[in-house]
Amino acid sequence: MSTKGTLFGLGVGPGDPELLTLRAWRLICNCDVLAYPQTGDGDSLARSICAPFIPEDATELAITVPMREDREPARTAYNAAALKIARHLNQGRNVAFLCEGDPFFYGSFMYLFERVAETHKTVVVPGVSSLTASAAGIARPLAARNDVLKVLPAPLAADRLRSEIETADAIAIIKVGKHFDKIRNILRDLDLDTHAAIIEAATLEDEKISRLCDVAAGERPYFSTILIYKGAEPW
Amino acid sequence: MSTKGTLFGLGVGPGDPELLTLRAWRLICNCDVLAYPQTGDGDSLARSICAPFIPEDATELAITVPMREDREPARTAYNAAALKIARHLNQGRNVAFLCEGDPFFYGSFMYLFERVAETHKTVVVPGVSSLTASAAGIARPLAARNDVLKVLPAPLAADRLRSEIETADAIAIIKVGKHFDKIRNILRDLDLDTHAAIIEAATLEDEKISRLCDVAAGERPYFSTILIYKGAEPW
């Protein structure tokens, strides 16, 4: 294993720059190379979260990751990025990959980790996840005491979602996007839509929180989370 | 609602002081009153995490919470603490309650929140949870893509734990303590003990990580977490 440079998977939190950890902040100020994912349009949420702290003379490595159903272009992009990062590491430079939320909680860092960690020193710095940031935003507990908490990605089949929701005390449904109506129907059917909230753009300036029963049918942003807490009073 | 002072539920992360968020750090440096839970012996993990940043002239409010099966003494302690905190808030002082991990992720802040939030302005600052810090520690993803992730408190009945584990892709078992043998037996039975790790004192100086199949029977610390990731190679 090359020990020349270290790859840091930096959790940079859900959106508000003040939710960076002291460690992430220190590493951003001092790292040789800052890498981050960006869309085909050149937008990077991860970079924008860290923008107030990025040194003017930082070496940046933007990784353009197409968001498409077909995963092949993304795989190609991560393969190319892993090679570039390995080159920096081999030359003794530390690289920090900026990752929204937490790198190991459904994070995009995973795709670099599986390509780089076997050959180069890799350290993950945990971050505040959208999960707990969303609970803070709606001002309701996520889970307490002996609650069973489940995190369910919205693309799962309706039957699976329904049975998992029925047997949980607290539920977070992530990656809502175009699956909103499917989930809304399940929650109405289970009489849980009055115990649920949807939060969009958590901790960002355009954060939006709604009771699920107040939201019209239709698509919601991909980065939306629905939280259900059976232990709370209905809204 | 009195708007004189604000109660902040501050997530201070899993143990390493550098995993505080910039916001938690700023509030600790500037808040009028710092409250935190401590054991009957006067130990406070939450305070020790923040110790490097607590101003010398800070007003501190230690809340002694007995850790017993009988919850009545704890209820009495939180009732008394809520009254003291309300008095500070009514006199225009801001109070920050230091909470290990994240305040709404099985956090002790919940007990104050339910006593204070209806009458006083209350803001929750999310923190890094032991969940993602543990995954970073063992250097394995917690969950990815469309994985179903479940958080299961160890005191649950064996049947319930078993059925929830069988139908998940990724599992975190929290509050392990004296329930370790029960869980070890279930995981062996399901051939999952080679896919599981136990982490004690995550991110603290005495952090200890072991493959589950290497750990002898017996009690483990209360603040231990077992992570199981079915998608990974066995160790």
Short mmCIF file of C-alpha atoms in Angstrom, two decimals:
data_model
loop_
_atom_site.label_atom_id
_atom_site.label_comp_id
_atom_site.label_asym_id
_atom_site.label_seq_id
_atom_site.Cartn_x
_atom_site.Cartn_y
_atom_site.Cartn_z
CA MET A 1 0.00 0.00 0.00
CA SER A 2 1.29 3.42 -0.95
CA THR A 3 1.50 5.63 2.13
CA LYS A 4 2.51 8.80 0.37
CA GLY A 5 -0.75 10.74 0.47
CA THR A 6 -4.05 10.15 2.23
CA LEU A 7 -7.51 10.27 0.70
CA PHE A 8 -9.99 11.86 3.11
CA GLY A 9 -13.69 11.20 2.62
CA LEU A 10 -15.04 14.37 4.20
CA GLY A 11 -18.64 14.51 5.34
CA VAL A 12 -19.57 18.17 4.88
CA GLY A 13 -23.07 17.97 6.31
CA PRO A 14 -26.50 18.55 4.80
CA GLY A 15 -26.14 22.09 3.44
CA ASP A 16 -25.56 24.79 6.06
CA PRO A 17 -21.81 25.58 6.09
CA GLU A 18 -21.94 25.97 9.89
CA LEU A 19 -22.79 22.27 10.15
CA LEU A 20 -19.31 21.30 9.00
CA THR A 21 -17.30 19.66 11.74
CA LEU A 22 -14.17 21.33 13.06
CA ARG A 23 -12.15 18.51 11.48
CA ALA A 24 -13.71 18.93 8.04
CA TRP A 25 -13.11 22.67 8.28
CA ARG A 26 -9.45 22.16 9.25
CA LEU A 27 -8.84 19.67 6.44
CA ILE A 28 -10.47 21.92 3.84
CA CYS A 29 -8.23 24.79 4.93
CA ASN A 30 -5.09 22.64 4.68
CA CYS A 31 -5.56 19.88 2.14
CA ASP A 32 -3.45 19.83 -1.03
CA VAL A 33 -6.29 18.87 -3.37
CA LEU A 34 -10.06 19.29 -2.95
CA ALA A 35 -12.17 16.93 -5.05
CA TYR A 36 -15.96 16.99 -5.33
CA PRO A 37 -18.78 15.70 -7.52
CA GLN A 38 -20.64 18.07 -9.82
CA THR A 39 -23.56 17.66 -12.19
CA GLY A 40 -23.31 17.95 -15.96
CA ASP A 41 -24.30 21.62 -15.54
CA GLY A 42 -21.30 22.26 -13.30
CA ASP A 43 -23.33 22.60 -10.10
CA SER A 44 -21.79 21.13 -6.96
CA LEU A 45 -23.74 21.16 -3.70
CA ALA A 46 -20.73 19.74 -1.84
CA ARG A 47 -18.46 22.53 -3.08
CA SER A 48 -21.02 25.25 -2.40
CA ILE A 49 -21.37 24.07 1.22
CA CYS A 50 -17.62 24.44 1.72
CA ALA A 51 -17.14 27.55 -0.43
CA PRO A 52 -16.69 29.97 2.53
CA PHE A 53 -13.64 27.97 3.67
CA ILE A 54 -11.89 26.96 0.44
CA PRO A 55 -8.50 28.73 0.15
CA GLU A 56 -8.11 30.90 -2.94
CA ASP A 57 -5.07 28.96 -4.13
CA ALA A 58 -6.56 25.48 -3.55
CA THR A 59 -6.07 22.85 -6.23
CA GLU A 60 -9.57 21.68 -7.15
CA LEU A 61 -10.64 18.51 -8.90
CA ALA A 62 -14.26 18.56 -10.05
CA ILE A 63 -15.70 15.16 -10.92
CA THR A 64 -18.57 15.48 -13.38
CA VAL A 65 -21.07 12.72 -12.59
CA PRO A 66 -24.06 12.46 -14.95
CA MET A 67 -27.32 11.80 -13.03
CA ARG A 68 -29.01 9.24 -15.30
CA GLU A 69 -30.85 5.95 -14.96
CA ASP A 70 -28.02 4.36 -16.97
CA ARG A 71 -25.14 4.10 -14.45
CA GLU A 72 -22.43 3.44 -17.03
CA PRO A 73 -21.44 7.12 -17.59
CA ALA A 74 -21.13 7.58 -13.79
CA ARG A 75 -18.94 4.48 -13.52
CA THR A 76 -16.70 5.81 -16.27
CA ALA A 77 -16.46 9.19 -14.47
CA TYR A 78 -15.51 7.60 -11.14
CA ASN A 79 -12.94 5.34 -12.82
CA ALA A 80 -11.25 8.36 -14.39
CA ALA A 81 -11.45 10.33 -11.14
CA ALA A 82 -9.92 7.46 -9.13
CA LEU A 83 -6.94 7.45 -11.50
CA LYS A 84 -6.42 11.19 -11.14
CA ILE A 85 -6.71 11.01 -7.35
CA ALA A 86 -4.27 8.08 -7.20
CA ARG A 87 -1.77 10.15 -9.19
CA HIS A 88 -1.97 12.98 -6.61
CA LEU A 89 -1.63 10.50 -3.72
CA ASN A 90 1.37 8.81 -5.35
CA GLN A 91 3.04 12.19 -5.60
CA GLY A 92 2.63 12.73 -1.86
CA ARG A 93 -0.38 15.04 -1.93
CA ASN A 94 -3.37 14.61 0.38
CA VAL A 95 -6.76 14.68 -1.31
CA ALA A 96 -10.05 15.55 0.42
CA PHE A 97 -13.22 14.43 -1.32
CA LEU A 98 -16.13 16.67 -0.26
CA CYS A 99 -19.26 14.60 0.25
CA GLU A 100 -22.73 15.97 1.14
CA GLY A 101 -23.97 14.62 4.47
CA ASP A 102 -21.93 11.66 5.68
CA PRO A 103 -19.60 9.73 3.32
CA PHE A 104 -20.84 6.28 4.43
CA PHE A 105 -24.53 7.16 4.76
CA TYR A 106 -25.74 6.65 1.17
CA GLY A 107 -22.88 8.98 0.19
CA SER A 108 -21.22 9.42 -3.19
CA PHE A 109 -17.82 8.83 -1.56
CA MET A 110 -18.55 5.12 -1.63
CA TYR A 111 -17.78 4.99 -5.36
CA LEU A 112 -14.29 6.36 -4.84
CA PHE A 113 -13.72 4.35 -1.67
CA GLU A 114 -14.25 1.06 -3.50
CA ARG A 115 -11.78 2.13 -6.19
CA VAL A 116 -9.01 3.66 -4.03
CA ALA A 117 -9.06 2.23 -0.48
CA GLU A 118 -7.34 -1.04 -1.30
CA THR A 119 -4.24 0.66 -2.67
CA HIS A 120 -4.05 3.97 -0.76
CA LYS A 121 -4.53 5.16 2.79
CA THR A 122 -8.12 6.32 3.14
CA VAL A 123 -9.73 8.03 6.14
CA VAL A 124 -13.43 8.80 6.52
CA VAL A 125 -14.46 11.87 8.52
CA PRO A 126 -18.11 11.45 9.53
CA GLY A 127 -20.50 14.34 9.01
CA VAL A 128 -23.98 15.44 10.03
CA SER A 129 -26.40 13.40 7.91
CA SER A 130 -29.57 14.74 6.29
CA LEU A 131 -31.37 12.25 8.52
CA THR A 132 -30.74 14.04 11.80
CA ALA A 133 -30.67 17.49 10.18
CA SER A 134 -34.19 16.86 8.89
CA ALA A 135 -35.44 15.87 12.33
CA ALA A 136 -33.93 19.06 13.76
CA GLY A 137 -35.60 21.06 11.00
CA ILE A 138 -39.09 19.75 11.68
CA ALA A 139 -38.45 19.95 15.44
CA ARG A 140 -39.58 16.40 16.13
CA PRO A 141 -37.53 13.52 17.51
CA LEU A 142 -36.27 11.01 14.95
CA ALA A 143 -36.27 8.08 17.39
CA ALA A 144 -36.04 7.50 21.14
CA ARG A 145 -35.78 4.79 23.77
CA ASN A 146 -36.33 1.36 22.16
CA ASP A 147 -37.81 2.59 18.87
CA VAL A 148 -37.02 0.67 15.70
CA LEU A 149 -35.86 3.24 13.12
CA LYS A 150 -35.77 2.39 9.43
CA VAL A 151 -34.21 4.28 6.54
CA LEU A 152 -36.02 3.37 3.33
CA PRO A 153 -34.95 4.55 -0.14
CA ALA A 154 -38.05 5.68 -2.05
CA PRO A 155 -37.32 3.66 -5.23
CA LEU A 156 -38.15 0.40 -3.38
CA ALA A 157 -41.31 -1.46 -4.44
CA ALA A 158 -44.58 -0.35 -2.80
CA ASP A 159 -45.16 -3.73 -1.10
CA ARG A 160 -41.75 -3.68 0.50
CA LEU A 161 -42.09 -0.07 1.64
CA ARG A 162 -45.50 -0.77 3.11
CA SER A 163 -44.47 -3.82 5.13
CA GLU A 164 -41.32 -2.12 6.45
CA ILE A 165 -43.31 0.98 7.48
CA GLU A 166 -45.94 -1.11 9.25
CA THR A 167 -43.36 -2.78 11.51
CA ALA A 168 -41.31 0.33 12.39
CA ASP A 169 -41.73 3.01 15.07
CA ALA A 170 -39.84 5.69 13.18
CA ILE A 171 -39.17 5.91 9.45
CA ALA A 172 -37.09 8.09 7.16
CA ILE A 173 -37.81 7.79 3.45
CA ILE A 174 -34.94 9.21 1.41
CA LYS A 175 -34.47 10.06 -2.30
CA VAL A 176 -38.17 10.88 -2.63
CA GLY A 177 -38.15 12.56 -6.08
CA LYS A 178 -40.56 11.03 -8.54
CA HIS A 179 -41.70 8.38 -6.04
CA PHE A 180 -43.70 10.84 -3.95
CA ASP A 181 -47.20 9.76 -4.99
CA LYS A 182 -46.48 6.09 -4.32
CA ILE A 183 -45.37 6.92 -0.78
CA ARG A 184 -48.19 9.37 -0.15
CA ASN A 185 -50.72 6.67 -1.07
CA ILE A 186 -49.13 4.13 1.27
CA LEU A 187 -49.07 6.57 4.19
CA ARG A 188 -52.69 7.64 3.63
CA ASP A 189 -53.71 4.02 3.50
CA LEU A 190 -51.97 3.37 6.84
CA ASP A 191 -53.45 6.57 8.37
CA LEU A 192 -49.93 7.87 8.87
CA ASP A 193 -50.00 10.97 6.65
CA THR A 194 -50.87 13.08 9.69
CA HIS A 195 -47.74 11.76 11.45
CA ALA A 196 -45.42 12.55 8.57
CA ALA A 197 -43.53 15.58 7.25
CA ILE A 198 -41.59 16.13 4.07
CA ILE A 199 -38.48 18.28 4.17
CA GLU A 200 -36.82 19.63 1.04
CA ALA A 201 -33.35 21.23 0.90
CA ALA A 202 -32.79 20.63 4.64
CA THR A 203 -30.73 23.41 6.35
CA LEU A 204 -30.31 25.33 3.05
CA GLU A 205 -31.75 28.82 2.51
CA ASP A 206 -34.67 27.41 0.52
CA GLU A 207 -35.46 24.71 3.10
CA LYS A 208 -39.14 23.79 2.93
CA ILE A 209 -41.05 21.75 5.49
CA SER A 210 -44.63 20.55 4.99
CA ARG A 211 -47.04 18.22 6.71
CA LEU A 212 -47.45 15.33 4.31
CA CYS A 213 -51.23 15.63 4.36
CA ASP A 214 -50.89 19.21 2.99
CA VAL A 215 -48.77 18.36 -0.06
CA ALA A 216 -50.39 17.95 -3.48
CA ALA A 217 -49.64 14.95 -5.68
CA GLY A 218 -46.68 15.18 -8.05
CA GLU A 219 -42.91 14.96 -8.16
CA ARG A 220 -40.72 16.37 -5.34
CA PRO A 221 -36.97 17.12 -5.43
CA TYR A 222 -34.62 14.13 -5.29
CA PHE A 223 -33.03 15.43 -2.08
CA SER A 224 -36.27 15.35 -0.10
CA THR A 225 -36.81 13.27 3.00
CA ILE A 226 -40.08 12.13 4.55
CA LEU A 227 -40.00 11.53 8.30
CA ILE A 228 -42.65 9.55 10.13
CA TYR A 229 -42.70 9.28 13.90
CA LYS A 230 -45.50 7.12 15.22
CA GLY A 231 -44.75 8.04 18.83
CA ALA A 232 -45.66 11.72 18.33
CA GLU A 233 -49.06 13.37 18.38
CA PRO A 234 -50.58 13.95 14.94
CA TRP A 235 -50.03 17.48 13.63
CA MET B 1 -44.70 31.56 24.52
CA SER B 2 -41.87 33.35 26.31
CA THR B 3 -39.31 34.60 23.79
CA LYS B 4 -36.79 35.88 26.28
CA GLY B 5 -34.14 33.17 26.05
CA THR B 6 -33.63 30.22 23.69
CA LEU B 7 -32.93 26.63 24.67
CA PHE B 8 -30.44 25.04 22.26
CA GLY B 9 -30.27 21.24 22.04
CA LEU B 10 -26.67 20.93 20.92
CA GLY B 11 -25.49 17.72 19.30
CA VAL B 12 -21.83 17.49 20.31
CA GLY B 13 -20.99 14.36 18.33
CA PRO B 14 -19.82 10.90 19.39
CA GLY B 15 -16.74 11.75 21.46
CA ASP B 16 -13.88 13.36 19.54
CA PRO B 17 -14.02 17.13 20.23
CA GLU B 18 -13.02 17.82 16.61
CA LEU B 19 -16.32 16.29 15.50
CA LEU B 20 -18.27 19.20 16.96
CA THR B 21 -19.91 21.32 14.29
CA LEU B 22 -18.84 24.92 13.81
CA ARG B 23 -22.27 25.97 15.11
CA ALA B 24 -22.02 23.89 18.29
CA TRP B 25 -18.53 25.30 18.89
CA ARG B 26 -19.76 28.88 18.40
CA LEU B 27 -22.72 28.41 20.73
CA ILE B 28 -20.58 26.81 23.43
CA CYS B 29 -18.20 29.76 23.29
CA ASN B 30 -21.05 32.29 23.59
CA CYS B 31 -23.97 30.76 25.45
CA ASP B 32 -25.01 32.17 28.83
CA VAL B 33 -25.61 28.80 30.48
CA LEU B 34 -24.25 25.35 29.58
CA ALA B 35 -26.35 22.42 30.81
CA TYR B 36 -25.42 18.74 30.51
CA PRO B 37 -26.32 15.35 31.96
CA GLN B 38 -23.97 13.62 34.37
CA THR B 39 -24.03 10.27 36.16
CA GLY B 40 -24.39 9.87 39.88
CA ASP B 41 -20.56 9.75 40.05
CA GLY B 42 -20.33 13.20 38.48
CA ASP B 43 -19.01 11.93 35.11
CA SER B 44 -20.30 13.70 32.02
CA LEU B 45 -19.30 12.47 28.57
CA ALA B 46 -21.10 15.41 26.95
CA ARG B 47 -19.15 17.93 29.03
CA SER B 48 -15.83 16.17 28.51
CA ILE B 49 -16.31 16.30 24.71
CA CYS B 50 -16.78 20.07 24.88
CA ALA B 51 -14.25 20.75 27.64
CA PRO B 52 -11.58 22.27 25.32
CA PHE B 53 -14.05 24.99 24.29
CA ILE B 54 -15.93 25.85 27.50
CA PRO B 55 -15.09 29.40 28.64
CA GLU B 56 -13.60 29.64 32.13
CA ASP B 57 -16.36 31.91 33.37
CA ALA B 58 -19.24 29.87 31.89
CA THR B 59 -22.29 29.27 34.06
CA GLU B 60 -22.72 25.50 34.19
CA LEU B 61 -25.79 23.49 35.09
CA ALA B 62 -25.05 19.80 35.67
CA ILE B 63 -28.10 17.55 35.64
CA THR B 64 -27.50 14.39 37.63
CA VAL B 65 -29.42 11.57 35.95
CA PRO B 66 -29.34 8.20 37.73
CA MET B 67 -28.90 5.30 35.25
CA ARG B 68 -31.30 2.72 36.67
CA GLU B 69 -33.98 0.33 35.43
CA ASP B 70 -36.46 2.34 37.51
CA ARG B 71 -37.01 5.52 35.44
CA GLU B 72 -38.69 7.48 38.23
CA PRO B 73 -35.49 9.10 39.63
CA ALA B 74 -34.52 10.21 36.11
CA ARG B 75 -37.97 11.73 35.57
CA THR B 76 -37.66 13.63 38.81
CA ALA B 77 -34.20 14.89 37.79
CA TYR B 78 -35.43 16.12 34.39
CA ASN B 79 -38.48 17.79 35.97
CA ALA B 80 -36.23 19.73 38.34
CA ALA B 81 -33.77 20.57 35.53
CA ALA B 82 -36.59 21.83 33.28
CA LEU B 83 -37.68 24.24 36.03
CA LYS B 84 -34.15 25.58 36.49
CA ILE B 85 -33.67 25.99 32.74
CA ALA B 86 -37.03 27.76 32.40
CA ARG B 87 -35.96 30.21 35.10
CA HIS B 88 -32.80 31.09 33.14
CA LEU B 89 -34.81 31.46 29.91
CA ASN B 90 -37.39 33.67 31.62
CA GLN B 91 -34.59 35.94 32.78
CA GLY B 92 -33.40 36.37 29.19
CA ARG B 93 -30.47 33.97 29.26
CA ASN B 94 -29.82 31.44 26.47
CA VAL B 95 -29.20 27.88 27.60
CA ALA B 96 -27.31 25.23 25.58
CA PHE B 97 -27.90 21.61 26.55
CA LEU B 98 -24.90 19.50 25.52
CA CYS B 99 -26.05 16.17 24.14
CA GLU B 100 -23.77 13.29 23.01
CA GLY B 101 -24.26 12.46 19.33
CA ASP B 102 -27.39 14.04 17.90
CA PRO B 103 -30.15 15.41 20.17
CA PHE B 104 -33.00 13.72 18.25
CA PHE B 105 -31.22 10.41 17.52
CA TYR B 106 -31.96 8.47 20.72
CA GLY B 107 -30.58 11.47 22.57
CA SER B 108 -31.09 12.54 26.17
CA PHE B 109 -32.20 16.00 25.01
CA MET B 110 -35.60 14.51 24.24
CA TYR B 111 -36.47 14.50 27.94
CA LEU B 112 -35.93 18.24 28.23
CA PHE B 113 -37.50 18.98 24.86
CA GLU B 114 -40.81 17.44 25.92
CA ARG B 115 -40.77 19.51 29.10
CA VAL B 116 -39.65 22.90 27.73
CA ALA B 117 -40.45 23.24 24.00
CA GLU B 118 -44.14 24.05 24.44
CA THR B 119 -43.45 27.12 26.56
CA HIS B 120 -40.03 28.35 25.40
CA LYS B 121 -38.22 28.84 22.12
CA THR B 122 -36.20 25.69 21.44
CA VAL B 123 -33.72 25.07 18.61
CA VAL B 124 -32.03 21.76 17.83
CA VAL B 125 -28.54 21.79 16.33
CA PRO B 126 -27.91 18.40 14.70
CA GLY B 127 -24.65 16.61 15.41
CA VAL B 128 -22.60 13.69 14.09
CA SER B 129 -24.31 10.54 15.39
CA SER B 130 -22.53 7.47 16.74
CA LEU B 131 -24.13 5.66 13.81
CA THR B 132 -22.06 7.25 11.07
CA ALA B 133 -19.02 7.73 13.32
CA SER B 134 -18.97 3.97 13.92
CA ALA B 135 -19.09 3.24 10.19
CA ALA B 136 -16.18 5.63 9.65
CA GLY B 137 -14.28 3.90 12.47
CA ILE B 138 -14.60 0.41 11.01
CA ALA B 139 -13.98 1.81 7.50
CA ARG B 140 -17.01 0.11 5.97
CA PRO B 141 -20.07 1.76 4.39
CA LEU B 142 -23.15 1.95 6.58
CA ALA B 143 -25.59 1.80 3.66
CA ALA B 144 -25.62 2.62 -0.06
CA ARG B 145 -27.88 2.83 -3.10
CA ASN B 146 -31.29 1.28 -2.30
CA ASP B 147 -30.26 -0.52 0.90
CA VAL B 148 -32.77 -0.79 3.73
CA LEU B 149 -30.98 0.37 6.89
CA LYS B 150 -32.38 -0.43 10.33
CA VAL B 151 -31.40 0.89 13.74
CA LEU B 152 -32.32 -1.65 16.39
CA PRO B 153 -31.98 -1.05 20.15
CA ALA B 154 -30.45 -4.16 21.74
CA PRO B 155 -33.05 -4.50 24.55
CA LEU B 156 -35.69 -5.62 22.00
CA ALA B 157 -36.88 -9.24 22.16
CA ALA B 158 -34.77 -11.82 20.30
CA ASP B 159 -37.60 -12.75 17.88
CA ARG B 160 -38.14 -9.16 16.88
CA LEU B 161 -34.43 -8.51 16.42
CA ARG B 162 -34.05 -11.64 14.32
CA SER B 163 -36.91 -10.89 11.94
CA GLU B 164 -35.83 -7.27 11.48
CA ILE B 165 -32.23 -8.33 10.78
CA GLU B 166 -33.32 -10.94 8.25
CA THR B 167 -35.19 -8.39 6.15
CA ALA B 168 -32.56 -5.59 6.20
CA ASP B 169 -29.51 -4.93 4.06
CA ALA B 170 -27.67 -2.93 6.70
CA ILE B 171 -28.19 -2.94 10.46
CA ALA B 172 -26.94 -0.95 13.43
CA ILE B 173 -27.63 -2.42 16.85
CA ILE B 174 -27.28 0.23 19.54
CA LYS B 175 -27.14 0.15 23.37
CA VAL B 176 -25.52 -3.31 23.29
CA GLY B 177 -24.43 -3.60 26.96
CA LYS B 178 -25.71 -6.73 28.68
CA HIS B 179 -27.60 -7.87 25.57
CA PHE B 180 -24.44 -8.86 23.71
CA ASP B 181 -24.80 -12.65 23.97
CA LYS B 182 -28.38 -12.59 22.72
CA ILE B 183 -27.31 -10.68 19.62
CA ARG B 184 -24.19 -12.76 19.04
CA ASN B 185 -26.32 -15.90 19.03
CA ILE B 186 -28.78 -14.46 16.52
CA LEU B 187 -25.99 -13.33 14.18
CA ARG B 188 -24.19 -16.69 14.36
CA ASP B 189 -27.44 -18.44 13.63
CA LEU B 190 -27.95 -16.27 10.55
CA ASP B 191 -24.30 -16.72 9.44
CA LEU B 192 -23.82 -12.97 9.77
CA ASP B 193 -21.18 -12.82 12.51
CA THR B 194 -18.48 -12.63 9.83
CA HIS B 195 -20.21 -9.57 8.35
CA ALA B 196 -20.45 -7.74 11.66
CA ALA B 197 -18.22 -5.57 13.81
CA ILE B 198 -18.64 -4.19 17.31
CA ILE B 199 -17.30 -0.75 18.10
CA GLU B 200 -16.89 0.52 21.66
CA ALA B 201 -16.22 4.15 22.62
CA ALA B 202 -16.34 5.29 18.98
CA THR B 203 -13.92 8.17 18.19
CA LEU B 204 -12.68 8.33 21.81
CA GLU B 205 -9.10 7.59 22.81
CA ASP B 206 -10.04 4.10 24.00
CA GLU B 207 -12.03 3.28 20.85
CA LYS B 208 -12.06 -0.47 20.27
CA ILE B 209 -13.16 -2.23 17.10
CA SER B 210 -13.53 -6.01 16.80
CA ARG B 211 -14.93 -8.47 14.32
CA LEU B 212 -17.96 -9.93 16.01
CA CYS B 213 -16.76 -13.49 15.45
CA ASP B 214 -13.64 -12.68 17.52
CA VAL B 215 -15.43 -11.40 20.63
CA ALA B 216 -15.96 -13.70 23.61
CA ALA B 217 -19.35 -14.03 25.28
CA GLY B 218 -20.19 -11.62 28.08
CA GLU B 219 -21.34 -8.06 28.72
CA ARG B 220 -20.06 -5.13 26.61
CA PRO B 221 -20.26 -1.40 27.42
CA TYR B 222 -23.67 0.27 27.07
CA PHE B 223 -22.32 2.67 24.44
CA SER B 224 -21.32 -0.07 22.00
CA THR B 225 -22.70 -0.43 18.50
CA ILE B 226 -22.78 -3.49 16.29
CA LEU B 227 -22.78 -2.81 12.54
CA ILE B 228 -23.78 -5.42 9.98
CA TYR B 229 -23.42 -4.78 6.26
CA LYS B 230 -24.63 -7.67 4.14
CA GLY B 231 -23.36 -6.05 0.93
CA ALA B 232 -19.70 -6.24 2.00
CA GLU B 233 -17.29 -9.15 1.74
CA PRO B 234 -16.91 -11.16 4.96
CA TRP B 235 -13.87 -10.18 7.00
#
